[in-house]
Amino acid sequence: VNGCTDDDQIEVELNINPEASFTVGDDVADISCDGYTATLVNTSVNANAYQWYFADGSTSTDEEPQHQFVFDGSNQVILVAYNNMCTDTAVQNIAHTSLDVILSNTPKVFSPNGDGNNDCFELATDFDACSNVTIFNRWGNKVFESSPSQPCWNGKKDNNGEELPTGTYYI
């Protein structure tokens, strides 16, 4: 108006949209009949806050939470990644962990020689109440079957019979 001009500068900050994503870590722990605990590895980008929702109704705001998953049932996990005003959501149904992973800490050998070290074979987990371990010799003959009172195999036939020879046995 009337030949007058004015100018100004304004700084505009753009907010990059976050991308929510995650995987399940290999650090399976606290394995029992109730399930197992695993760490969720957050692979989200452009986010600065997180909200996790689990099928059992619990939540977490940790960047990489640990959570107990059940063997049977729903293991759905929802991650909402935030970046100021923007959000993104990732949803996964966590597959049941295989027995190979769960039993990976089970010893492959033992030495039932009465020295107090590694004298008994048992699963390296707390499965006594919900599992049955049967040991067979290389000819397929059953040499031991676990029970709540005998979860551990001592290398003898039925844990109280003859001492069995050194060899390969199958679980």
C-alpha atoms as a PDB file:
ATOM      1  CA  VAL A   1       0.000   0.000   0.000  1.00  0.00           C
ATOM      2  CA  ASN A   2       1.342   3.466  -0.922  1.00  0.00           C
ATOM      3  CA  GLY A   3       4.562   1.860  -2.244  1.00  0.00           C
ATOM      4  CA  CYS A   4       5.640   0.509   1.151  1.00  0.00           C
ATOM      5  CA  THR A   5       7.188  -2.924   1.447  1.00  0.00           C
ATOM      6  CA  ASP A   6       8.215  -5.158   4.268  1.00  0.00           C
ATOM      7  CA  ASP A   7       9.794  -8.586   4.469  1.00  0.00           C
ATOM      8  CA  ASP A   8      10.323 -11.100   7.179  1.00  0.00           C
ATOM      9  CA  GLN A   9      11.933 -14.496   7.630  1.00  0.00           C
ATOM     10  CA  ILE A  10      10.483 -17.495   9.336  1.00  0.00           C
ATOM     11  CA  GLU A  11      12.171 -20.793  10.029  1.00  0.00           C
ATOM     12  CA  VAL A  12      10.043 -23.828   9.299  1.00  0.00           C
ATOM     13  CA  GLU A  13      11.061 -27.093  10.933  1.00  0.00           C
ATOM     14  CA  LEU A  14       9.906 -30.229   9.150  1.00  0.00           C
ATOM     15  CA  ASN A  15       9.162 -33.317  11.153  1.00  0.00           C
ATOM     16  CA  ILE A  16      10.251 -36.510   9.398  1.00  0.00           C
ATOM     17  CA  ASN A  17       7.701 -39.286   9.842  1.00  0.00           C
ATOM     18  CA  PRO A  18       8.872 -42.138  12.071  1.00  0.00           C
ATOM     19  CA  GLU A  19       8.894 -45.713  10.789  1.00  0.00           C
ATOM     20  CA  ALA A  20       8.060 -48.267  13.474  1.00  0.00           C
ATOM     21  CA  SER A  21       9.630 -51.733  13.251  1.00  0.00           C
ATOM     22  CA  PHE A  22      11.082 -54.391  15.565  1.00  0.00           C
ATOM     23  CA  THR A  23      12.367 -57.948  15.766  1.00  0.00           C
ATOM     24  CA  VAL A  24      12.634 -60.494  18.558  1.00  0.00           C
ATOM     25  CA  GLY A  25      16.154 -60.936  19.948  1.00  0.00           C
ATOM     26  CA  ASP A  26      17.885 -64.292  20.238  1.00  0.00           C
ATOM     27  CA  ASP A  27      18.360 -63.923  24.018  1.00  0.00           C
ATOM     28  CA  VAL A  28      15.566 -66.268  25.098  1.00  0.00           C
ATOM     29  CA  ALA A  29      15.641 -66.562  28.909  1.00  0.00           C
ATOM     30  CA  ASP A  30      13.565 -67.521  31.954  1.00  0.00           C
ATOM     31  CA  ILE A  31      12.119 -70.537  30.177  1.00  0.00           C
ATOM     32  CA  SER A  32       9.465 -72.393  32.128  1.00  0.00           C
ATOM     33  CA  CYS A  33       6.117 -74.045  31.596  1.00  0.00           C
ATOM     34  CA  ASP A  34       4.582 -70.548  31.655  1.00  0.00           C
ATOM     35  CA  GLY A  35       6.567 -69.355  28.631  1.00  0.00           C
ATOM     36  CA  TYR A  36       9.827 -67.607  27.894  1.00  0.00           C
ATOM     37  CA  THR A  37      11.245 -64.095  28.111  1.00  0.00           C
ATOM     38  CA  ALA A  38      12.746 -62.370  25.081  1.00  0.00           C
ATOM     39  CA  THR A  39      14.013 -58.881  24.305  1.00  0.00           C
ATOM     40  CA  LEU A  40      12.274 -56.919  21.583  1.00  0.00           C
ATOM     41  CA  VAL A  41      14.881 -55.229  19.377  1.00  0.00           C
ATOM     42  CA  ASN A  42      13.593 -51.852  18.250  1.00  0.00           C
ATOM     43  CA  THR A  43      14.622 -51.139  14.639  1.00  0.00           C
ATOM     44  CA  SER A  44      12.443 -48.030  14.249  1.00  0.00           C
ATOM     45  CA  VAL A  45      13.887 -44.936  12.553  1.00  0.00           C
ATOM     46  CA  ASN A  46      13.189 -41.224  13.050  1.00  0.00           C
ATOM     47  CA  ALA A  47      11.437 -41.789  16.395  1.00  0.00           C
ATOM     48  CA  ASN A  48      12.207 -40.466  19.863  1.00  0.00           C
ATOM     49  CA  ALA A  49       9.555 -42.184  22.022  1.00  0.00           C
ATOM     50  CA  TYR A  50       7.901 -45.599  22.014  1.00  0.00           C
ATOM     51  CA  GLN A  51       4.784 -47.277  23.365  1.00  0.00           C
ATOM     52  CA  TRP A  52       4.514 -51.075  23.357  1.00  0.00           C
ATOM     53  CA  TYR A  53       1.253 -52.994  23.770  1.00  0.00           C
ATOM     54  CA  PHE A  54       1.248 -56.736  24.541  1.00  0.00           C
ATOM     55  CA  ALA A  55      -1.487 -59.361  24.164  1.00  0.00           C
ATOM     56  CA  ASP A  56      -1.564 -59.952  27.928  1.00  0.00           C
ATOM     57  CA  GLY A  57      -2.636 -56.319  28.484  1.00  0.00           C
ATOM     58  CA  SER A  58       0.727 -55.009  29.697  1.00  0.00           C
ATOM     59  CA  THR A  59       2.524 -52.030  28.152  1.00  0.00           C
ATOM     60  CA  SER A  60       6.012 -50.539  28.114  1.00  0.00           C
ATOM     61  CA  THR A  61       7.676 -47.292  27.103  1.00  0.00           C
ATOM     62  CA  ASP A  62      11.176 -48.806  27.065  1.00  0.00           C
ATOM     63  CA  GLU A  63      13.045 -48.574  23.791  1.00  0.00           C
ATOM     64  CA  GLU A  64      13.821 -52.317  23.846  1.00  0.00           C
ATOM     65  CA  PRO A  65      11.671 -54.051  26.478  1.00  0.00           C
ATOM     66  CA  GLN A  66      11.859 -57.629  27.684  1.00  0.00           C
ATOM     67  CA  HIS A  67       8.573 -59.495  27.775  1.00  0.00           C
ATOM     68  CA  GLN A  68       7.343 -62.956  28.733  1.00  0.00           C
ATOM     69  CA  PHE A  69       5.644 -64.766  25.864  1.00  0.00           C
ATOM     70  CA  VAL A  70       3.416 -67.804  26.210  1.00  0.00           C
ATOM     71  CA  PHE A  71       3.949 -71.029  24.288  1.00  0.00           C
ATOM     72  CA  ASP A  72       0.280 -71.377  23.389  1.00  0.00           C
ATOM     73  CA  GLY A  73      -1.979 -68.416  22.802  1.00  0.00           C
ATOM     74  CA  SER A  74      -1.714 -64.899  21.476  1.00  0.00           C
ATOM     75  CA  ASN A  75       1.679 -63.216  21.338  1.00  0.00           C
ATOM     76  CA  GLN A  76       0.657 -60.125  19.381  1.00  0.00           C
ATOM     77  CA  VAL A  77       2.876 -57.082  19.932  1.00  0.00           C
ATOM     78  CA  ILE A  78       2.054 -53.532  18.848  1.00  0.00           C
ATOM     79  CA  LEU A  79       4.725 -50.825  18.735  1.00  0.00           C
ATOM     80  CA  VAL A  80       3.796 -47.168  18.304  1.00  0.00           C
ATOM     81  CA  ALA A  81       6.818 -44.998  17.454  1.00  0.00           C
ATOM     82  CA  TYR A  82       6.498 -41.251  18.100  1.00  0.00           C
ATOM     83  CA  ASN A  83       8.357 -38.261  16.710  1.00  0.00           C
ATOM     84  CA  ASN A  84       6.877 -35.102  18.204  1.00  0.00           C
ATOM     85  CA  MET A  85       3.433 -34.974  16.552  1.00  0.00           C
ATOM     86  CA  CYS A  86       3.863 -37.878  14.113  1.00  0.00           C
ATOM     87  CA  THR A  87       3.401 -41.595  14.802  1.00  0.00           C
ATOM     88  CA  ASP A  88       3.760 -44.922  13.055  1.00  0.00           C
ATOM     89  CA  THR A  89       2.598 -48.355  14.187  1.00  0.00           C
ATOM     90  CA  ALA A  90       4.051 -51.843  13.689  1.00  0.00           C
ATOM     91  CA  VAL A  91       2.116 -55.006  14.593  1.00  0.00           C
ATOM     92  CA  GLN A  92       3.542 -58.524  14.766  1.00  0.00           C
ATOM     93  CA  ASN A  93       2.344 -61.885  15.948  1.00  0.00           C
ATOM     94  CA  ILE A  94       5.419 -63.338  17.604  1.00  0.00           C
ATOM     95  CA  ALA A  95       5.898 -66.908  16.448  1.00  0.00           C
ATOM     96  CA  HIS A  96       6.354 -69.535  19.084  1.00  0.00           C
ATOM     97  CA  THR A  97      10.005 -70.180  19.793  1.00  0.00           C
ATOM     98  CA  SER A  98      11.168 -73.587  18.615  1.00  0.00           C
ATOM     99  CA  LEU A  99      12.353 -76.222  21.051  1.00  0.00           C
ATOM    100  CA  ASP A 100      15.807 -76.048  19.427  1.00  0.00           C
ATOM    101  CA  VAL A 101      16.199 -72.476  20.726  1.00  0.00           C
ATOM    102  CA  ILE A 102      14.615 -73.249  24.088  1.00  0.00           C
ATOM    103  CA  LEU A 103      16.798 -76.286  24.687  1.00  0.00           C
ATOM    104  CA  SER A 104      20.006 -74.771  23.270  1.00  0.00           C
ATOM    105  CA  ASN A 105      21.511 -74.544  26.779  1.00  0.00           C
ATOM    106  CA  THR A 106      20.912 -78.228  27.502  1.00  0.00           C
ATOM    107  CA  PRO A 107      24.242 -80.054  27.803  1.00  0.00           C
ATOM    108  CA  LYS A 108      25.013 -82.468  24.983  1.00  0.00           C
ATOM    109  CA  VAL A 109      27.145 -84.720  27.187  1.00  0.00           C
ATOM    110  CA  PHE A 110      27.360 -85.628  30.867  1.00  0.00           C
ATOM    111  CA  SER A 111      29.698 -87.674  33.035  1.00  0.00           C
ATOM    112  CA  PRO A 112      27.860 -89.799  35.627  1.00  0.00           C
ATOM    113  CA  ASN A 113      31.012 -90.785  37.510  1.00  0.00           C
ATOM    114  CA  GLY A 114      30.016 -89.664  41.018  1.00  0.00           C
ATOM    115  CA  ASP A 115      32.405 -86.686  41.225  1.00  0.00           C
ATOM    116  CA  GLY A 116      29.581 -84.192  41.848  1.00  0.00           C
ATOM    117  CA  ASN A 117      30.126 -82.402  38.509  1.00  0.00           C
ATOM    118  CA  ASN A 118      27.771 -82.991  35.596  1.00  0.00           C
ATOM    119  CA  ASP A 119      26.651 -86.359  37.046  1.00  0.00           C
ATOM    120  CA  CYS A 120      23.048 -86.149  35.901  1.00  0.00           C
ATOM    121  CA  PHE A 121      21.419 -85.276  32.562  1.00  0.00           C
ATOM    122  CA  GLU A 122      18.367 -83.037  32.551  1.00  0.00           C
ATOM    123  CA  LEU A 123      16.876 -80.287  30.440  1.00  0.00           C
ATOM    124  CA  ALA A 124      18.498 -76.902  31.084  1.00  0.00           C
ATOM    125  CA  THR A 125      15.096 -75.361  31.730  1.00  0.00           C
ATOM    126  CA  ASP A 126      12.373 -75.529  34.337  1.00  0.00           C
ATOM    127  CA  PHE A 127      10.121 -77.925  32.404  1.00  0.00           C
ATOM    128  CA  ASP A 128       9.783 -80.673  35.025  1.00  0.00           C
ATOM    129  CA  ALA A 129       6.081 -79.995  35.603  1.00  0.00           C
ATOM    130  CA  CYS A 130       5.088 -79.882  31.921  1.00  0.00           C
ATOM    131  CA  SER A 131       7.457 -82.212  30.079  1.00  0.00           C
ATOM    132  CA  ASN A 132       8.403 -85.823  29.793  1.00  0.00           C
ATOM    133  CA  VAL A 133      11.958 -86.786  28.802  1.00  0.00           C
ATOM    134  CA  THR A 134      12.552 -90.250  27.437  1.00  0.00           C
ATOM    135  CA  ILE A 135      16.082 -91.518  26.740  1.00  0.00           C
ATOM    136  CA  PHE A 136      16.731 -94.302  24.234  1.00  0.00           C
ATOM    137  CA  ASN A 137      19.917 -96.205  23.441  1.00  0.00           C
ATOM    138  CA  ARG A 138      21.163 -96.488  19.858  1.00  0.00           C
ATOM    139  CA  TRP A 139      18.996 -99.589  19.274  1.00  0.00           C
ATOM    140  CA  GLY A 140      15.831 -97.713  20.225  1.00  0.00           C
ATOM    141  CA  ASN A 141      15.393 -99.331  23.634  1.00  0.00           C
ATOM    142  CA  LYS A 142      14.055 -97.033  26.350  1.00  0.00           C
ATOM    143  CA  VAL A 143      16.574 -96.692  29.175  1.00  0.00           C
ATOM    144  CA  PHE A 144      15.005 -93.810  31.141  1.00  0.00           C
ATOM    145  CA  GLU A 145      11.765 -91.861  31.377  1.00  0.00           C
ATOM    146  CA  SER A 146      11.537 -88.763  33.531  1.00  0.00           C
ATOM    147  CA  SER A 147       8.907 -88.148  36.178  1.00  0.00           C
ATOM    148  CA  PRO A 148       8.316 -85.359  38.697  1.00  0.00           C
ATOM    149  CA  SER A 149      10.278 -87.366  41.276  1.00  0.00           C
ATOM    150  CA  GLN A 150      13.053 -88.238  38.783  1.00  0.00           C
ATOM    151  CA  PRO A 151      13.573 -85.348  36.309  1.00  0.00           C
ATOM    152  CA  CYS A 152      17.282 -86.163  35.948  1.00  0.00           C
ATOM    153  CA  TRP A 153      18.930 -89.218  34.328  1.00  0.00           C
ATOM    154  CA  ASN A 154      21.969 -90.572  36.202  1.00  0.00           C
ATOM    155  CA  GLY A 155      23.230 -92.852  33.406  1.00  0.00           C
ATOM    156  CA  LYS A 156      21.742 -96.049  34.838  1.00  0.00           C
ATOM    157  CA  LYS A 157      18.932 -98.145  33.441  1.00  0.00           C
ATOM    158  CA  ASP A 158      15.750 -96.547  34.869  1.00  0.00           C
ATOM    159  CA  ASN A 159      18.017 -94.555  37.270  1.00  0.00           C
ATOM    160  CA  ASN A 160      18.434 -97.522  39.604  1.00  0.00           C
ATOM    161  CA  GLY A 161      19.446-100.501  37.512  1.00  0.00           C
ATOM    162  CA  GLU A 162      22.646-101.435  35.755  1.00  0.00           C
ATOM    163  CA  GLU A 163      25.187 -98.793  34.770  1.00  0.00           C
ATOM    164  CA  LEU A 164      24.898 -98.211  31.052  1.00  0.00           C
ATOM    165  CA  PRO A 165      27.962 -98.087  28.794  1.00  0.00           C
ATOM    166  CA  THR A 166      29.461 -94.902  27.423  1.00  0.00           C
ATOM    167  CA  GLY A 167      27.805 -94.207  24.117  1.00  0.00           C
ATOM    168  CA  THR A 168      25.264 -92.210  22.153  1.00  0.00           C
ATOM    169  CA  TYR A 169      21.745 -91.920  23.535  1.00  0.00           C
ATOM    170  CA  TYR A 170      18.740 -90.149  22.071  1.00  0.00           C
ATOM    171  CA  ILE A 171      16.259 -87.837  23.784  1.00  0.00           C
END
